[in-house]
Amino acid sequence: MRQEQETAKIITTLLDRGVSSLDEETLDRLAAARNKAVAAMPQRALGAEREFAGIGKFVAAYFHEHRLQASMLVLLGMLLGIFILLQGIQIHEPVGTDALLLASDLPPEAYADKGFDTWLKQSSRH
Amino acid sequence: MATSQELADFLTQVERRAFKQAAYAVRDDHAALDVVQDAMLKLTQSYGARPASEFPMLFQRILQNTIRDHFRRQKVRNLWTTLFSSFSSDEEDDRDPLETLSPQQEDTAVNPQAQLEQSQTLAIIEAALRDLPLRQREAFLLRYWEDMDVAETAAAMGCSQGSVKTHCSRAVHALAAALRKKGVEL
């Protein structure tokens, strides 16, 4: 493995020397290609570049750089909000159920008795 | 978000090696320049708004895909050429296919610097690199020349890290063997 890496290093060093001796025509064509590519940079990106050039450049660039983390933070906040909301509903739900049971004409045991529901249906048919 | 200056700096930094990578693959300098130009344009048009730190990985991936696109187009062109040549005369059939490769290989020989030992070694390496299978050459150049780690190389090539290690190992052994065969000891 080490031998392999050493061999690779020697080879890439030689390749680097080959790269530094490229002919002028090739270098000119590469420079032209580069300039064409830079000129083709989307206007949106260039517009944002100018926009960021003001006082808020650093802040905007920071949030753009860390947009993944910012998105995750917003998502986490939303999930937390939903969790708190659900907790609130679950807390209030038993109170409503308890009030219904107490106000009902039937005793609470009747709701737990599965046979009662069947009996009620049968008796209502007669 | 990258500025146009950052983009220009990045391209200046990688363009020569990108050209060489493409040239080893497509074996034609003009086609290699076209490949590099396409890759540069794709990077700026599609990913120009990305942070500059993402450029190396994106560019390598685009470059490898553009090289593959070149081969696909060439394959289609060759198919049509074969179809049409079957209607033409048989005179060309007598031609040795190796003749088409010879001018490429003689490029280094007509260069005056080819007299130097180092240049000769470089020529041998470049020829051996051209002869490597596509995936082995990609893995070797990305991992060792572009100095990417195994994970980055795997991501750029769209394969597993194990495959990268295998390709790299085979490539180094093949290059070393090619050099030994020519009497060059590393």
CSV table of N, CA and C in Angstrom, one decimal, chain A residues 26-119:
chain,number,residue,atom,x,y,z
A,26,THR,N,-2.5,25.8,-26.7
A,26,THR,CA,-3.4,25.1,-25.8
A,26,THR,C,-3.8,26.0,-24.6
A,27,LEU,N,-2.8,26.7,-24.1
A,27,LEU,CA,-3.0,27.6,-23.0
A,27,LEU,C,-4.0,28.7,-23.4
A,28,ASP,N,-3.8,29.2,-24.6
A,28,ASP,CA,-4.7,30.3,-25.1
A,28,ASP,C,-6.1,29.8,-25.2
A,29,ARG,N,-6.2,28.6,-25.7
A,29,ARG,CA,-7.6,28.0,-25.9
A,29,ARG,C,-8.2,27.7,-24.5
A,30,LEU,N,-7.4,27.3,-23.6
A,30,LEU,CA,-8.0,27.1,-22.2
A,30,LEU,C,-8.4,28.4,-21.6
A,31,ALA,N,-7.6,29.4,-21.8
A,31,ALA,CA,-7.9,30.7,-21.2
A,31,ALA,C,-9.2,31.3,-21.8
A,32,ALA,N,-9.4,31.0,-23.2
A,32,ALA,CA,-10.6,31.5,-23.9
A,32,ALA,C,-11.8,30.7,-23.3
A,33,ALA,N,-11.6,29.4,-23.1
A,33,ALA,CA,-12.7,28.6,-22.6
A,33,ALA,C,-13.1,29.1,-21.2
A,34,ARG,N,-12.1,29.4,-20.4
A,34,ARG,CA,-12.3,29.9,-19.0
A,34,ARG,C,-13.1,31.2,-19.0
A,35,ASN,N,-12.7,32.1,-19.9
A,35,ASN,CA,-13.3,33.4,-19.9
A,35,ASN,C,-14.8,33.3,-20.4
A,36,LYS,N,-15.0,32.4,-21.4
A,36,LYS,CA,-16.3,32.2,-21.9
A,36,LYS,C,-17.2,31.6,-20.7
A,37,ALA,N,-16.7,30.7,-20.0
A,37,ALA,CA,-17.4,30.1,-18.9
A,37,ALA,C,-17.7,31.1,-17.8
A,38,VAL,N,-16.8,31.9,-17.5
A,38,VAL,CA,-17.0,32.9,-16.4
A,38,VAL,C,-18.1,33.9,-16.9
A,39,ALA,N,-18.0,34.3,-18.2
A,39,ALA,CA,-19.0,35.2,-18.8
A,39,ALA,C,-20.4,34.6,-18.8
A,40,ALA,N,-20.5,33.3,-18.8
A,40,ALA,CA,-21.8,32.6,-18.8
A,40,ALA,C,-22.3,32.3,-17.4
A,41,MET,N,-21.7,32.8,-16.4
A,41,MET,CA,-22.1,32.7,-15.0
A,41,MET,C,-23.5,33.3,-14.9
A,42,PRO,N,-24.5,32.5,-14.3
A,42,PRO,CA,-25.9,33.0,-14.3
A,42,PRO,C,-26.0,34.4,-13.7
A,43,GLN,N,-26.9,35.2,-14.4
A,43,GLN,CA,-27.1,36.6,-13.9
A,43,GLN,C,-27.6,36.6,-12.4
A,44,ARG,N,-28.3,35.6,-12.1
A,44,ARG,CA,-28.8,35.5,-10.7
A,44,ARG,C,-27.7,35.5,-9.7
A,45,ALA,N,-26.7,34.7,-10.1
A,45,ALA,CA,-25.5,34.6,-9.2
A,45,ALA,C,-24.7,35.9,-9.2
A,46,LEU,N,-24.6,36.6,-10.4
A,46,LEU,CA,-23.9,37.9,-10.4
A,46,LEU,C,-24.7,39.0,-9.7
A,47,GLY,N,-26.0,38.9,-9.8
A,47,GLY,CA,-26.9,39.9,-9.1
A,47,GLY,C,-26.8,39.7,-7.6
A,48,ALA,N,-26.8,38.5,-7.2
A,48,ALA,CA,-26.6,38.2,-5.7
A,48,ALA,C,-25.2,38.7,-5.2
A,49,GLU,N,-24.3,38.6,-6.1
A,49,GLU,CA,-22.9,39.0,-5.8
A,49,GLU,C,-22.9,40.5,-5.5
A,50,ARG,N,-23.6,41.2,-6.4
A,50,ARG,CA,-23.6,42.7,-6.2
A,50,ARG,C,-24.4,43.1,-5.0
A,51,GLU,N,-25.5,42.3,-4.8
A,51,GLU,CA,-26.4,42.6,-3.6
A,51,GLU,C,-25.6,42.4,-2.3
A,52,PHE,N,-24.8,41.3,-2.3
A,52,PHE,CA,-24.1,41.0,-1.1
A,52,PHE,C,-22.9,41.9,-0.8
A,53,ALA,N,-22.6,42.8,-1.8
A,53,ALA,CA,-21.5,43.7,-1.7
A,53,ALA,C,-21.7,44.8,-0.6
A,54,GLY,N,-22.9,44.9,-0.1
A,54,GLY,CA,-23.2,46.0,0.9
A,54,GLY,C,-22.8,45.6,2.3
A,55,ILE,N,-23.4,46.2,3.3
A,55,ILE,CA,-23.1,46.0,4.7
A,55,ILE,C,-23.4,44.6,5.1
A,56,GLY,N,-24.6,44.1,4.6
A,56,GLY,CA,-25.0,42.8,5.0
A,56,GLY,C,-24.3,41.6,4.3
A,57,LYS,N,-23.2,41.9,3.6
A,57,LYS,CA,-22.5,40.9,2.8
A,57,LYS,C,-22.1,39.7,3.7
A,58,PHE,N,-21.5,40.0,4.8
A,58,PHE,CA,-21.0,39.0,5.7
A,58,PHE,C,-22.2,38.1,6.2
A,59,VAL,N,-23.2,38.8,6.7
A,59,VAL,CA,-24.3,38.0,7.3
A,59,VAL,C,-25.0,37.1,6.3
A,60,ALA,N,-25.3,37.8,5.1
A,60,ALA,CA,-25.9,37.0,4.0
A,60,ALA,C,-25.1,35.8,3.6
A,61,ALA,N,-23.8,36.1,3.4
A,61,ALA,CA,-22.9,35.0,3.0
A,61,ALA,C,-22.8,33.9,4.0
A,62,TYR,N,-22.9,34.3,5.3
A,62,TYR,CA,-22.8,33.3,6.4
A,62,TYR,C,-24.0,32.4,6.3
A,63,PHE,N,-25.2,33.0,6.2
A,63,PHE,CA,-26.4,32.2,6.2
A,63,PHE,C,-26.5,31.4,4.9
A,64,HIS,N,-26.0,31.9,3.8
A,64,HIS,CA,-26.0,31.2,2.6
A,64,HIS,C,-25.1,30.0,2.7
A,65,GLU,N,-23.9,30.2,3.3
A,65,GLU,CA,-22.9,29.2,3.4
A,65,GLU,C,-23.5,28.0,4.3
A,66,HIS,N,-24.2,28.5,5.3
A,66,HIS,CA,-24.8,27.5,6.3
A,66,HIS,C,-26.3,27.3,6.1
A,67,ARG,N,-26.7,27.3,4.8
A,67,ARG,CA,-28.1,27.2,4.5
A,67,ARG,C,-28.7,25.8,4.9
A,68,LEU,N,-27.9,24.8,4.9
A,68,LEU,CA,-28.3,23.5,5.2
A,68,LEU,C,-28.7,23.4,6.7
A,69,GLN,N,-27.7,23.9,7.5
A,69,GLN,CA,-27.9,24.0,9.0
A,69,GLN,C,-29.1,24.8,9.3
A,70,ALA,N,-29.3,26.0,8.6
A,70,ALA,CA,-30.4,26.9,8.9
A,70,ALA,C,-31.7,26.2,8.6
A,71,SER,N,-31.8,25.5,7.4
A,71,SER,CA,-33.0,24.7,7.0
A,71,SER,C,-33.3,23.7,8.1
A,72,MET,N,-32.3,23.0,8.6
A,72,MET,CA,-32.5,22.0,9.6
A,72,MET,C,-33.1,22.6,10.9
A,73,LEU,N,-32.5,23.8,11.2
A,73,LEU,CA,-33.0,24.5,12.4
A,73,LEU,C,-34.5,24.9,12.3
A,74,VAL,N,-34.9,25.4,11.1
A,74,VAL,CA,-36.3,25.8,10.9
A,74,VAL,C,-37.1,24.5,11.0
A,75,LEU,N,-36.7,23.4,10.4
A,75,LEU,CA,-37.5,22.2,10.4
A,75,LEU,C,-37.6,21.7,11.8
A,76,LEU,N,-36.6,21.7,12.5
A,76,LEU,CA,-36.6,21.3,13.9
A,76,LEU,C,-37.6,22.1,14.7
A,77,GLY,N,-37.6,23.5,14.5
A,77,GLY,CA,-38.5,24.4,15.2
A,77,GLY,C,-39.9,24.0,14.8
A,78,MET,N,-40.2,23.7,13.6
A,78,MET,CA,-41.5,23.4,13.1
A,78,MET,C,-42.0,22.1,13.8
A,79,LEU,N,-41.1,21.1,13.9
A,79,LEU,CA,-41.5,19.8,14.5
A,79,LEU,C,-41.7,20.0,16.0
A,80,LEU,N,-41.0,20.9,16.6
A,80,LEU,CA,-41.1,21.2,18.0
A,80,LEU,C,-42.5,21.8,18.3
A,81,GLY,N,-42.8,22.8,17.4
A,81,GLY,CA,-44.1,23.5,17.4
A,81,GLY,C,-45.3,22.5,17.3
A,82,ILE,N,-45.2,21.6,16.3
A,82,ILE,CA,-46.2,20.6,16.1
A,82,ILE,C,-46.4,19.7,17.4
A,83,PHE,N,-45.2,19.3,18.0
A,83,PHE,CA,-45.2,18.5,19.1
A,83,PHE,C,-45.9,19.1,20.3
A,84,ILE,N,-45.6,20.4,20.5
A,84,ILE,CA,-46.2,21.2,21.6
A,84,ILE,C,-47.7,21.3,21.4
A,85,LEU,N,-48.1,21.6,20.2
A,85,LEU,CA,-49.5,21.7,19.8
A,85,LEU,C,-50.3,20.4,20.1
A,86,LEU,N,-49.7,19.3,19.7
A,86,LEU,CA,-50.3,18.0,20.0
A,86,LEU,C,-50.4,17.7,21.4
A,87,GLN,N,-49.3,18.1,22.2
A,87,GLN,CA,-49.3,17.9,23.6
A,87,GLN,C,-50.5,18.6,24.2
A,88,GLY,N,-50.7,19.9,23.8
A,88,GLY,CA,-51.8,20.7,24.3
A,88,GLY,C,-53.2,20.1,24.0
A,89,ILE,N,-53.3,19.5,22.8
A,89,ILE,CA,-54.6,18.9,22.5
A,89,ILE,C,-54.8,17.7,23.4
A,90,GLN,N,-53.7,16.9,23.6
A,90,GLN,CA,-53.9,15.7,24.4
A,90,GLN,C,-54.2,16.0,25.8
A,91,ILE,N,-53.7,17.1,26.3
A,91,ILE,CA,-54.0,17.5,27.7
A,91,ILE,C,-55.4,17.9,27.9
A,92,HIS,N,-56.0,18.7,26.9
A,92,HIS,CA,-57.3,19.1,26.9
A,92,HIS,C,-58.4,18.1,26.6
A,93,GLU,N,-58.0,17.1,25.8
A,93,GLU,CA,-58.9,16.1,25.4
A,93,GLU,C,-59.5,15.3,26.5
A,94,PRO,N,-58.7,14.7,27.5
A,94,PRO,CA,-59.3,14.0,28.6
A,94,PRO,C,-60.3,14.8,29.4
A,95,VAL,N,-60.1,16.1,29.5
A,95,VAL,CA,-61.0,17.0,30.3
A,95,VAL,C,-62.4,17.0,29.6
A,96,GLY,N,-62.4,17.1,28.3
A,96,GLY,CA,-63.6,17.1,27.6
A,96,GLY,C,-64.3,15.8,27.7
A,97,THR,N,-63.6,14.7,27.6
A,97,THR,CA,-64.2,13.4,27.7
A,97,THR,C,-64.8,13.1,29.0
A,98,ASP,N,-64.0,13.6,30.1
A,98,ASP,CA,-64.5,13.4,31.5
A,98,ASP,C,-65.8,14.1,31.7
A,99,ALA,N,-65.9,15.4,31.2
A,99,ALA,CA,-67.1,16.2,31.3
A,99,ALA,C,-68.3,15.5,30.7
A,100,LEU,N,-68.0,14.9,29.5
A,100,LEU,CA,-69.1,14.2,28.7
A,100,LEU,C,-69.6,13.0,29.5
A,101,LEU,N,-68.7,12.3,30.1
A,101,LEU,CA,-69.1,11.1,30.9
A,101,LEU,C,-69.9,11.4,32.1
A,102,LEU,N,-69.4,12.5,32.8
A,102,LEU,CA,-70.1,12.9,34.0
A,102,LEU,C,-71.5,13.4,33.7
A,103,ALA,N,-71.6,14.2,32.6
A,103,ALA,CA,-72.9,14.8,32.3
A,103,ALA,C,-73.9,13.8,31.7
A,104,SER,N,-73.4,12.6,31.3
A,104,SER,CA,-74.2,11.6,30.6
A,104,SER,C,-75.2,11.0,31.6
A,105,ASP,N,-76.3,10.4,31.0
A,105,ASP,CA,-77.3,9.7,31.8
A,105,ASP,C,-76.8,8.3,32.2
A,106,LEU,N,-75.9,7.8,31.3
A,106,LEU,CA,-75.4,6.4,31.6
A,106,LEU,C,-74.2,6.4,32.5
A,107,PRO,N,-74.1,5.4,33.3
A,107,PRO,CA,-72.9,5.3,34.1
A,107,PRO,C,-71.6,5.1,33.3
A,108,PRO,N,-70.4,5.5,33.7
A,108,PRO,CA,-69.2,5.4,32.9
A,108,PRO,C,-68.9,3.9,32.5
A,109,GLU,N,-69.3,2.9,33.4
A,109,GLU,CA,-69.0,1.5,33.1
A,109,GLU,C,-69.7,1.1,31.8
A,110,ALA,N,-70.8,1.7,31.5
A,110,ALA,CA,-71.6,1.3,30.3
A,110,ALA,C,-70.8,1.5,29.0
A,111,TYR,N,-69.9,2.5,29.0
A,111,TYR,CA,-69.1,2.8,27.8
A,111,TYR,C,-68.0,1.7,27.7
A,112,ALA,N,-67.6,1.2,28.8
A,112,ALA,CA,-66.5,0.1,28.8
A,112,ALA,C,-67.1,-1.2,28.5
A,113,ASP,N,-68.4,-1.4,28.6
A,113,ASP,CA,-69.0,-2.7,28.4
A,113,ASP,C,-69.3,-2.9,26.9
A,114,LYS,N,-68.7,-3.8,26.3
A,114,LYS,CA,-68.9,-4.0,24.8
A,114,LYS,C,-70.2,-4.6,24.5
A,115,GLY,N,-70.8,-5.4,25.4
A,115,GLY,CA,-72.1,-6.0,25.2
A,115,GLY,C,-73.2,-5.0,25.3
A,116,PHE,N,-73.0,-3.9,26.0
A,116,PHE,CA,-74.0,-2.9,26.1
A,116,PHE,C,-74.4,-2.3,24.8
A,117,ASP,N,-73.4,-2.0,24.0
A,117,ASP,CA,-73.6,-1.4,22.7
A,117,ASP,C,-74.5,-2.3,21.8
A,118,THR,N,-74.1,-3.6,21.9
A,118,THR,CA,-74.9,-4.6,21.1
A,118,THR,C,-76.4,-4.6,21.6
A,119,TRP,N,-76.5,-4.7,22.9
A,119,TRP,CA,-77.8,-4.7,23.5
A,119,TRP,C,-78.7,-3.5,23.2
